[in-house]
mmCIF file of C-alpha atoms and ligand atoms in Angstrom:
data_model
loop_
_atom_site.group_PDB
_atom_site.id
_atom_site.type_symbol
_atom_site.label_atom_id
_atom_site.label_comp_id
_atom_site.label_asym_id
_atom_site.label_seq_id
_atom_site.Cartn_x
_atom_site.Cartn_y
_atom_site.Cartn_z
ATOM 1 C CA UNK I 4 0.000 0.000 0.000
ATOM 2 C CA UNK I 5 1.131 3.565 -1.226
ATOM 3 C CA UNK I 6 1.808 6.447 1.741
ATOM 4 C CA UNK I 7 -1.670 8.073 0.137
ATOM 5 C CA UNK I 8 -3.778 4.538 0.616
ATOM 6 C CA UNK I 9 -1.930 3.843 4.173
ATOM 7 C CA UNK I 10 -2.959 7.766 5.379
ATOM 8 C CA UNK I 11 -6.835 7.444 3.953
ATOM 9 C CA UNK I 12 -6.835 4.058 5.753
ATOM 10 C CA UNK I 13 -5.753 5.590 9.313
ATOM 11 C CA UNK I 14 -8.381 8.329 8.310
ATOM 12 C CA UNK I 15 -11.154 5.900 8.122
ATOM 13 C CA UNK I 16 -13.187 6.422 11.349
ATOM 14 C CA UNK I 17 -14.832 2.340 11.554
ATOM 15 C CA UNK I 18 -11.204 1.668 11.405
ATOM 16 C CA UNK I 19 -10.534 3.354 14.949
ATOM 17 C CA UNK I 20 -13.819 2.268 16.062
ATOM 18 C CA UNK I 21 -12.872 -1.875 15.355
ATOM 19 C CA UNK I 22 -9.445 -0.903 16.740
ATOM 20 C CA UNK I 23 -10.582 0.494 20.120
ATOM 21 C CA UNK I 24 -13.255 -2.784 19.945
ATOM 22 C CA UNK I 25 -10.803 -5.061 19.522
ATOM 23 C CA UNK I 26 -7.957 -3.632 22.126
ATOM 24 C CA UNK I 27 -10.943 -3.416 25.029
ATOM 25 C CA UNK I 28 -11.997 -6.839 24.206
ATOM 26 C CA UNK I 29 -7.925 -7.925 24.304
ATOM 27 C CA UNK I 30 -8.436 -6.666 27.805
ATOM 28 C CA UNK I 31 -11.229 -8.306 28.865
ATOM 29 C CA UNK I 32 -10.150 -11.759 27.411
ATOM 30 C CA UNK I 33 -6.611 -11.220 28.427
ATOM 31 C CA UNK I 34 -6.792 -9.778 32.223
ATOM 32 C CA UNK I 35 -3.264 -7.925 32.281
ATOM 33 C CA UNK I 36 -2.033 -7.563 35.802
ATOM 34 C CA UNK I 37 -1.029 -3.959 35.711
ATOM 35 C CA UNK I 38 1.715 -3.099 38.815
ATOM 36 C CA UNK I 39 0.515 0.650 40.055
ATOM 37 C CA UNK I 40 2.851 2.938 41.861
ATOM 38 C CA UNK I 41 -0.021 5.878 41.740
ATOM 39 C CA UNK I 42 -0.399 8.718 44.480
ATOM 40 C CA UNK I 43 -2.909 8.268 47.505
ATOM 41 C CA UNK I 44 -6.085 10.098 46.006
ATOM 42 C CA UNK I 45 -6.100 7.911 42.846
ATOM 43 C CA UNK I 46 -5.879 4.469 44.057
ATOM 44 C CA UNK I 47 -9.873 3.663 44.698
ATOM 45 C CA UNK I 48 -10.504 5.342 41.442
ATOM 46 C CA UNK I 49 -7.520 4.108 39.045
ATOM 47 C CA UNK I 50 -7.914 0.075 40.137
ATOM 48 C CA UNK I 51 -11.577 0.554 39.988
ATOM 49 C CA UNK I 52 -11.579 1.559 36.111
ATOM 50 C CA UNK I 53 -8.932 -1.243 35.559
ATOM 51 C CA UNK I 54 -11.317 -3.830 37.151
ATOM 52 C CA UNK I 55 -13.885 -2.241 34.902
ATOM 53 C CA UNK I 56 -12.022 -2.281 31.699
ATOM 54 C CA UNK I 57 -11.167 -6.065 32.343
ATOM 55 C CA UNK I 58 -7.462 -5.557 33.755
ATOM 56 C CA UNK I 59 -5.795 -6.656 36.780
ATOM 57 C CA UNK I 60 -4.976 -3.610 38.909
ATOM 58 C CA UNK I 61 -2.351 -4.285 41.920
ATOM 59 C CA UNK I 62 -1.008 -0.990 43.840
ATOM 60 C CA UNK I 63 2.574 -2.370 44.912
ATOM 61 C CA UNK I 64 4.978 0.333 45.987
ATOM 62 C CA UNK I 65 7.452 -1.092 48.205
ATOM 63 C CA UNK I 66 10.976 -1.187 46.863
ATOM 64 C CA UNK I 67 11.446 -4.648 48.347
ATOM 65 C CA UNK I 68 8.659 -6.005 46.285
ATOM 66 C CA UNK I 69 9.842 -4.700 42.709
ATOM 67 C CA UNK I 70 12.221 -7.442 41.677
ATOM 68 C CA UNK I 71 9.584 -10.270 42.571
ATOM 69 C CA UNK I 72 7.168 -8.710 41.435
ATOM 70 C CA UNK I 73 7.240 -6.735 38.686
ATOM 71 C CA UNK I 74 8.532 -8.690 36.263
ATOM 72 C CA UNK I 75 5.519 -10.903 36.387
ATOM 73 C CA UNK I 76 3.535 -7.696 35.878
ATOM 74 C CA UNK I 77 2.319 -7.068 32.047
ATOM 75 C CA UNK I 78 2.560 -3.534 32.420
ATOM 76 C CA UNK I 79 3.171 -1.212 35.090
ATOM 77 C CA UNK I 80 2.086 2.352 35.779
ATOM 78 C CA UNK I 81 3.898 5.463 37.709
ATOM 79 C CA UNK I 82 2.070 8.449 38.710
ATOM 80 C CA UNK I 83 3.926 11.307 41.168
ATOM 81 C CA UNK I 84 0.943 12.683 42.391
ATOM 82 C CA UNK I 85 1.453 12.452 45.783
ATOM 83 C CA UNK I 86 5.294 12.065 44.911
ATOM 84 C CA UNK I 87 7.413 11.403 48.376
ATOM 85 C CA UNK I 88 11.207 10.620 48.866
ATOM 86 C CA UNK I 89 10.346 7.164 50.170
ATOM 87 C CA UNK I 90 8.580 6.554 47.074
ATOM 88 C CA UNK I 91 10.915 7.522 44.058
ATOM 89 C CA UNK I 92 13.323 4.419 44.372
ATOM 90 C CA UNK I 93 10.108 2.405 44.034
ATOM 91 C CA UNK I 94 9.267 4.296 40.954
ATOM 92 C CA UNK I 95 12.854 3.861 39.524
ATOM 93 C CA UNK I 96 13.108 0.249 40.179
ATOM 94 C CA UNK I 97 9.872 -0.376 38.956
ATOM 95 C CA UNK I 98 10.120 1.384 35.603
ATOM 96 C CA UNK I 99 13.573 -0.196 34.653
ATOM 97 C CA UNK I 100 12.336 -3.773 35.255
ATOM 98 C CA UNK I 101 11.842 -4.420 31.704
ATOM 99 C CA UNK I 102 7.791 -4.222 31.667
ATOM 100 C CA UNK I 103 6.469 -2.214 29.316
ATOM 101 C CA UNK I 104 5.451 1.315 31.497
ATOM 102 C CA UNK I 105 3.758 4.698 31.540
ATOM 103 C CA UNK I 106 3.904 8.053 33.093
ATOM 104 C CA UNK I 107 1.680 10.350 34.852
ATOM 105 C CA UNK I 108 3.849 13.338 35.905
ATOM 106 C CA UNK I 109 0.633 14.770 37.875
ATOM 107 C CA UNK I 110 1.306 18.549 38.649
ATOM 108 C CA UNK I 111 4.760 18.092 37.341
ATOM 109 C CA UNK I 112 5.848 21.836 37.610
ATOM 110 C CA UNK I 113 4.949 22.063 41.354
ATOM 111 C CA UNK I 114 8.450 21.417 42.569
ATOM 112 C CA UNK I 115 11.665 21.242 41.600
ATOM 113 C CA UNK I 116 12.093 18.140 43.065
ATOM 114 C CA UNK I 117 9.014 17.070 41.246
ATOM 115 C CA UNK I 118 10.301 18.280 37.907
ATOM 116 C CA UNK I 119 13.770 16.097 38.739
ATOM 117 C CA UNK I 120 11.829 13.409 39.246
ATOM 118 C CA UNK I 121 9.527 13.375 36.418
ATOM 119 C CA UNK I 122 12.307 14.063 34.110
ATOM 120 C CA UNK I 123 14.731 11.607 35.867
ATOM 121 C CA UNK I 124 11.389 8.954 34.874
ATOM 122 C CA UNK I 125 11.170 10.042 31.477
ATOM 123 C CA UNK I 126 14.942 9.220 30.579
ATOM 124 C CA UNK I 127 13.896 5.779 31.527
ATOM 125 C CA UNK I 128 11.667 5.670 28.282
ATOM 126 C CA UNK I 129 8.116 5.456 29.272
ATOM 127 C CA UNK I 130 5.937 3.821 26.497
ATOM 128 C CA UNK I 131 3.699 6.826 26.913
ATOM 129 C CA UNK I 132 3.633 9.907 28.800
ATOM 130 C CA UNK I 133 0.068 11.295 29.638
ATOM 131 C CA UNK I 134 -0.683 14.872 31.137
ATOM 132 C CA UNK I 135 -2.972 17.591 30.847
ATOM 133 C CA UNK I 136 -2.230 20.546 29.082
ATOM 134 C CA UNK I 137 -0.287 22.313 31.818
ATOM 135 C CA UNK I 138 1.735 19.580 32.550
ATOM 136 C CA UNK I 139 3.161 18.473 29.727
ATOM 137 C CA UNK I 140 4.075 22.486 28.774
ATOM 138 C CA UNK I 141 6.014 22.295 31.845
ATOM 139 C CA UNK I 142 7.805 19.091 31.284
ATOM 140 C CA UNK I 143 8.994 20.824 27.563
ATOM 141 C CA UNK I 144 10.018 23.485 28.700
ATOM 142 C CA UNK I 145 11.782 22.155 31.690
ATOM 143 C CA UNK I 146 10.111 24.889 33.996
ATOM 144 C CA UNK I 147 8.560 25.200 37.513
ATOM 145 C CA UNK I 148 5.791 26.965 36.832
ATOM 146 C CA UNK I 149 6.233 31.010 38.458
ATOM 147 C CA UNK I 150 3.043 31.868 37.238
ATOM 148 C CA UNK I 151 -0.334 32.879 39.316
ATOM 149 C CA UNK I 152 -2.912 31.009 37.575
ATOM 150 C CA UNK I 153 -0.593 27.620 38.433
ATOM 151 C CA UNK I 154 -3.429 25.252 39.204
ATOM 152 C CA UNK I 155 -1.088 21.965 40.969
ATOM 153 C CA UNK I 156 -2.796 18.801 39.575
ATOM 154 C CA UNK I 157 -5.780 20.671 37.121
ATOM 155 C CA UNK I 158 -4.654 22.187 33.707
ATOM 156 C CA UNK I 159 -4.984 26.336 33.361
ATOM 157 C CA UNK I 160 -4.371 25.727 29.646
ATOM 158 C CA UNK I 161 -6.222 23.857 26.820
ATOM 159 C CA UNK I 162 -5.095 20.510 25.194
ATOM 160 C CA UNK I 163 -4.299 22.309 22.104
ATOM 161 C CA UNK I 164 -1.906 24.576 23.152
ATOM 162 C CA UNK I 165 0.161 22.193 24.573
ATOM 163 C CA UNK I 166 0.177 20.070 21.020
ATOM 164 C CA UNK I 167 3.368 21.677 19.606
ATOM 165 C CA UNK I 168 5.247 20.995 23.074
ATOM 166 C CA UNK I 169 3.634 17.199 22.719
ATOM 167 C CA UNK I 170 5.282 16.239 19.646
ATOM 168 C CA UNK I 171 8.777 18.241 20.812
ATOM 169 C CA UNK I 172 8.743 16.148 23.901
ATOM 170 C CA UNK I 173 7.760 12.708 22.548
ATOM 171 C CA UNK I 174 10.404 13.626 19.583
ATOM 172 C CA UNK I 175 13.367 14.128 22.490
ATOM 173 C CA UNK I 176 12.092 11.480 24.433
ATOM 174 C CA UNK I 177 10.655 8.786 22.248
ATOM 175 C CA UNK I 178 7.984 8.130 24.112
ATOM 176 C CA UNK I 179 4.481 8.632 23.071
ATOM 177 C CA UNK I 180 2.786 11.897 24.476
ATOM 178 C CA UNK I 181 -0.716 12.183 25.015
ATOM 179 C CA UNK I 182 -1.951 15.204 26.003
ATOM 180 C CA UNK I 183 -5.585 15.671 27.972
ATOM 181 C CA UNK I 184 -8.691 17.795 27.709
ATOM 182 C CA UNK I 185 -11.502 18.404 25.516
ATOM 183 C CA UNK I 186 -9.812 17.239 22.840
ATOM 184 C CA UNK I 187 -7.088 14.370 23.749
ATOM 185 C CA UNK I 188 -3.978 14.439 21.328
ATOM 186 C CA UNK I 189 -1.514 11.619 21.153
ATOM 187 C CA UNK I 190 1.234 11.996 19.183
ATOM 188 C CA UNK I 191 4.635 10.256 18.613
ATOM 189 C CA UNK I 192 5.624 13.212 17.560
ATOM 190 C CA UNK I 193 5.037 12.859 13.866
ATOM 191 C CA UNK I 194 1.858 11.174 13.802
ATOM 192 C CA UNK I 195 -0.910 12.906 16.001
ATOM 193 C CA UNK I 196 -4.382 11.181 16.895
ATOM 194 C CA UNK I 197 -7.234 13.318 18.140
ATOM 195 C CA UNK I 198 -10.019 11.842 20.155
ATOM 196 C CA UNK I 199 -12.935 13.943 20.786
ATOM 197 C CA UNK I 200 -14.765 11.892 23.295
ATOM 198 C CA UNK I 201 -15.641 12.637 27.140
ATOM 199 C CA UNK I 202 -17.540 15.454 28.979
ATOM 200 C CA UNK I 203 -15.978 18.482 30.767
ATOM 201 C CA UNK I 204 -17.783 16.996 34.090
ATOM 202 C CA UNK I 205 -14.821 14.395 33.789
ATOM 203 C CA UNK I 206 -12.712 17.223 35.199
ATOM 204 C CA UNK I 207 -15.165 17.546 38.384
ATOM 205 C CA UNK I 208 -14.165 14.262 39.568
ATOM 206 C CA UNK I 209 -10.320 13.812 41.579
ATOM 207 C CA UNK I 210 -8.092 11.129 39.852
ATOM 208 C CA UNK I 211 -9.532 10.553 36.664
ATOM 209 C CA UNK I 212 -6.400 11.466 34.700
ATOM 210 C CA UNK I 213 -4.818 9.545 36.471
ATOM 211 C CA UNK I 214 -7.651 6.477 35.777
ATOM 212 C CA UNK I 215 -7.325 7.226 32.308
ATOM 213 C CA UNK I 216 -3.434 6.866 32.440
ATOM 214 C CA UNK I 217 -3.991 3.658 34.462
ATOM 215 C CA UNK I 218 -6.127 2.444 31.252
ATOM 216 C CA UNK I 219 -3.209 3.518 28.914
ATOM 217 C CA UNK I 220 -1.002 1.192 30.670
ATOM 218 C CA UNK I 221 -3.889 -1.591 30.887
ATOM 219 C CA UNK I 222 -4.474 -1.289 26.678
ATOM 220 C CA UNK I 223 -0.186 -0.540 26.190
ATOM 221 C CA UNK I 224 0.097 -4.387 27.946
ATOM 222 C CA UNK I 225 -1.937 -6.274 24.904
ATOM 223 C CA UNK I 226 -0.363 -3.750 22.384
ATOM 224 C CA UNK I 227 3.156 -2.803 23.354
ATOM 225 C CA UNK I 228 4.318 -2.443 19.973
ATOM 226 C CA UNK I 229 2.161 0.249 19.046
ATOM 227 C CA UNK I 230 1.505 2.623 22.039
ATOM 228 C CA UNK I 231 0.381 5.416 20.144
ATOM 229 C CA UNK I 232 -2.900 3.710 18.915
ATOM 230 C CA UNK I 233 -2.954 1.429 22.591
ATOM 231 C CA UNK I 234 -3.008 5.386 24.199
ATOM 232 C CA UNK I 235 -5.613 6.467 21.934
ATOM 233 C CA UNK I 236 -7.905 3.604 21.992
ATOM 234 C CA UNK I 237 -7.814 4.152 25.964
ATOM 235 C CA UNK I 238 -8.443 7.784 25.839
ATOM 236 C CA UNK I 239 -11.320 7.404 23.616
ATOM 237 C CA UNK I 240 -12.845 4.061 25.828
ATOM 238 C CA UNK I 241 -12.614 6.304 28.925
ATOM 239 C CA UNK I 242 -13.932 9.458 26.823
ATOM 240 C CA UNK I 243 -16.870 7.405 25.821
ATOM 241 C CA UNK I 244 -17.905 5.988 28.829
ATOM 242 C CA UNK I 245 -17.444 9.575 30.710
ATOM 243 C CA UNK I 246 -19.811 10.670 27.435
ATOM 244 C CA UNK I 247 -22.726 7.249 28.129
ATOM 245 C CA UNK I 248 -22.059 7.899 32.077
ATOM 246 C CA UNK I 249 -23.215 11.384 31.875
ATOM 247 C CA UNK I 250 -26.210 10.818 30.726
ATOM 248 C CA UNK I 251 -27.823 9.209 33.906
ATOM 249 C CA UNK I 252 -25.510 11.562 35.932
ATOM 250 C CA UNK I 253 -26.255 14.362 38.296
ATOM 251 C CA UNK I 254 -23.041 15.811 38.767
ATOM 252 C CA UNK I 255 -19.326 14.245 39.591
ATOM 253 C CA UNK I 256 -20.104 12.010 42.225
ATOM 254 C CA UNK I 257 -22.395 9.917 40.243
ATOM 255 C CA UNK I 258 -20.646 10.489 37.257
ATOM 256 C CA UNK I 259 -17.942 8.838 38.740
ATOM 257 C CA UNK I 260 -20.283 5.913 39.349
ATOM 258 C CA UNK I 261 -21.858 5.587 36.260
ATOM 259 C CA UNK I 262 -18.274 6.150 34.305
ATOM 260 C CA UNK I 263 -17.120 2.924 35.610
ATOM 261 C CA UNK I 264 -20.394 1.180 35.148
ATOM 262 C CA UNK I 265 -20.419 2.246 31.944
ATOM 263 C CA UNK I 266 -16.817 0.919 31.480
ATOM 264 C CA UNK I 267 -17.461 -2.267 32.489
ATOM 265 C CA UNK I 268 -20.567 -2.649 29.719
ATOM 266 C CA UNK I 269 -19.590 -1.145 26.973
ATOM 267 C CA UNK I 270 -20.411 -3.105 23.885
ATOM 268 C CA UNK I 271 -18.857 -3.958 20.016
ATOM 269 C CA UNK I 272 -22.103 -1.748 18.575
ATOM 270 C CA UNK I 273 -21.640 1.252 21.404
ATOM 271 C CA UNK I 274 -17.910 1.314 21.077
ATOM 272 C CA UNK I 275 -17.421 0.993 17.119
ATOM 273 C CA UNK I 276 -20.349 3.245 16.560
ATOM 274 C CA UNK I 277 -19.235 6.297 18.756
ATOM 275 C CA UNK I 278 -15.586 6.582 19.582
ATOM 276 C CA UNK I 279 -14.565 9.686 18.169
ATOM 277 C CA UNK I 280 -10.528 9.181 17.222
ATOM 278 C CA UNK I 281 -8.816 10.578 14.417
ATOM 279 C CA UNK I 282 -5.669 10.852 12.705
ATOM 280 C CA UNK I 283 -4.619 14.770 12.480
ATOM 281 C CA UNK I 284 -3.372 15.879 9.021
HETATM 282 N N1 LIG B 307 -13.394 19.710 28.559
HETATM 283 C C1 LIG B 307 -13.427 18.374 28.447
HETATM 284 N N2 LIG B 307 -14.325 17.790 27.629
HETATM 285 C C2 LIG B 307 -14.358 16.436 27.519
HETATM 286 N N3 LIG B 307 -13.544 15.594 28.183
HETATM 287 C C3 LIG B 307 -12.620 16.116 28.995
HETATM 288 C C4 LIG B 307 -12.514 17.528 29.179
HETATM 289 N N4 LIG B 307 -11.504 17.768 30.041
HETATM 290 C C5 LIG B 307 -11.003 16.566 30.396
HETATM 291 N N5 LIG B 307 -11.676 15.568 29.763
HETATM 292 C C6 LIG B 307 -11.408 14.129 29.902
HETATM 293 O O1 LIG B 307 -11.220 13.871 31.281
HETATM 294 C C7 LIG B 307 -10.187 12.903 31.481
HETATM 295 C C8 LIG B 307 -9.119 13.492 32.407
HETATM 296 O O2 LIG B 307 -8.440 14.487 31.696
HETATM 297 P P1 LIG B 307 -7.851 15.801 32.387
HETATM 298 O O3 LIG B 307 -8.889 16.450 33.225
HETATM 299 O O4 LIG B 307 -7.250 16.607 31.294
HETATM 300 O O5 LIG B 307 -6.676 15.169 33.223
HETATM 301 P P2 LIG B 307 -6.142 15.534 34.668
HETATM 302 O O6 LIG B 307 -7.208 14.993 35.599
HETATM 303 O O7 LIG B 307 -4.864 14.800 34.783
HETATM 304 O O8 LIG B 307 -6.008 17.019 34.729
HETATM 305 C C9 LIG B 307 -9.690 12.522 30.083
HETATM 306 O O9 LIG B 307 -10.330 11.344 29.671
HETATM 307 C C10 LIG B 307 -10.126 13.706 29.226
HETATM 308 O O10 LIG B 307 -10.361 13.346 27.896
HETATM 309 C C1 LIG B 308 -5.704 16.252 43.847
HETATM 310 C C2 LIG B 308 -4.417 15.518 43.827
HETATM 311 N N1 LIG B 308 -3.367 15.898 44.605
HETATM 312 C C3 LIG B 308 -2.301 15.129 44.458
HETATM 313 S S1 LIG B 308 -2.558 13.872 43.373
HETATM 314 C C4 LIG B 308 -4.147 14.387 43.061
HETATM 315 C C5 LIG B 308 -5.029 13.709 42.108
HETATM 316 C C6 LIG B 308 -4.817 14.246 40.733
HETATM 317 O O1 LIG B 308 -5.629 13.548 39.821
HETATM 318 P P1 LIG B 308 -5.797 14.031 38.337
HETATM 319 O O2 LIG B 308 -4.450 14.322 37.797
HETATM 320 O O3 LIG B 308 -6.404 12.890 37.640
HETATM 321 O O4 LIG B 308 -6.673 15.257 38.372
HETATM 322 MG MG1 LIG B 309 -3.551 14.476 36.169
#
């Protein structure tokens, strides 16, 4: 097939739609045990929409675990939300083991010692790297944010004006970026997939980046080769059950309850009918 016929194909939206179908099913047939070194608000949240989705969440942080258990793992996830020195060896250990891992550098410009370590993580070559807006602008440019409308863990900035900084950062790092928000952009810094699925109430709720993230690393397990589409097809899953959740929601709280519901019965018809994921020109 010709670079013209290859681009039309990743164009065609039933494509993406069988594609997210068929990774989500992976899941649910396959069960991947995903090892989660995530920060103290996220836990109930992030295993929940693993258990959900079909994975196997386990949140093991202690150092003396990693070399039993990780390698076992299929994947394993990092997230430095409620980042401690105690906790960073863990984090180290864990994402050298050889398991195919991702990052969550949650509020990444709060600290400098947050910064270090998120940037110390990425040179161990995350499979993908998943922020909002703010935080992956911060991680490209290296800088602890000065400004006043710094917001810690929520973005003050829209998806796409963090794009450009995306594909710069997954082009130094090789990893693949994926960048949060109304729109989600994932890029490997050539390619970049949009997905236009979720609701803005998604941001009401704590930890559901971080979920999300935990998903990337559930759907990165059964496709480690390609971790741009596995972070895609994740971002649009979670979008779309945030999007079905919604309506029988009142606000975050049973949002968040009807999101992982939701999750856990979404269907072939449902899924390759409404995910919304694109490839950008
Ligand atoms: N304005 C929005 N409209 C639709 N979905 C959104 C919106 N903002 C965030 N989301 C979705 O909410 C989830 C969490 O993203 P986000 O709030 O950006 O991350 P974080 O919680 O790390 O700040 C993602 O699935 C994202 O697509
Ligand atoms: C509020 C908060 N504080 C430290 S970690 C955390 C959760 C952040 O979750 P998310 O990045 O998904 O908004
Ligand atoms: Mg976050």
């Amino acid at each position: 097939m010709d670079d013209a016929a290859t681009a039309k194909k990743e164009r065609d939206p039933a494509r993406w739609g069988r594609r997210a179908w068929s990774l989500l099913s992976a899941v649910r047939a396959r069960a991947p045990l995903v090892q989660c070194i995530t920060n103290l608000v996220s836990m109930d949240i992030a295993a929940n929409a693993l258990l959900a989705a079909g994975a196997s969440p386990a949140m093991v942080h202690s150092l003396r675990e990693v070399p039993d258990f990780t390698p076992r793992c299929d994947a394993v996830y990092v997230n430095v939300g409620t980042l401690s020195e105690d906790w960073l060896p863990s984090m180290r250990a864990a994402a050298s083991a050889g398991r195919p891992w991702v990052l969550d550098p949650v509020a990444a410009a709060a600290s400098g010692f947050r910064m270090e370590a998120c940037l110390e993580l990425l040179a161990l070559r995350p499979a993908v790297v998943r922020g909002n807006a703010s935080e992956i602008l911060a991680l490209a440019n290296r800088s602890v944010a000065a400004s006043s409308n710094f917001k810690g863990a929520d973005s003050s900035h829209e998806s796409v004006d963090a794009l450009e900084a995306a594909k710069a950062l997954a082009l130094s790092t090789g990893s693949v970026v994926a960048v949060s928000g109304a729109v989600d952009f994932i890029t490997n810094g050539e390619q970049v997939v949009g997905v236009s699925n979720g609701v803005p109430m998604m941001q009401k709720i704590t930890a559901t980046g971080c979920a999300v993230t935990a998903l990337i690393a559930a759907f990165v397990a059964i496709e480690p080769s390609d971790a741009l589409v596995a972070a895609a097809c994740a971002l649009a899953i979670f979008g779309l059950a945030g999007e079905i959740g919604m309506e029988s929601s009142k606000g975050p709280a049973s949002l968040r309850m009807h999101l992982i519901d939701t999750l856990y019965c979404l269907d072939e018809e449902t899924v390759t009918s409404r995910v919304k994921l694109s490839l950008r020109p």
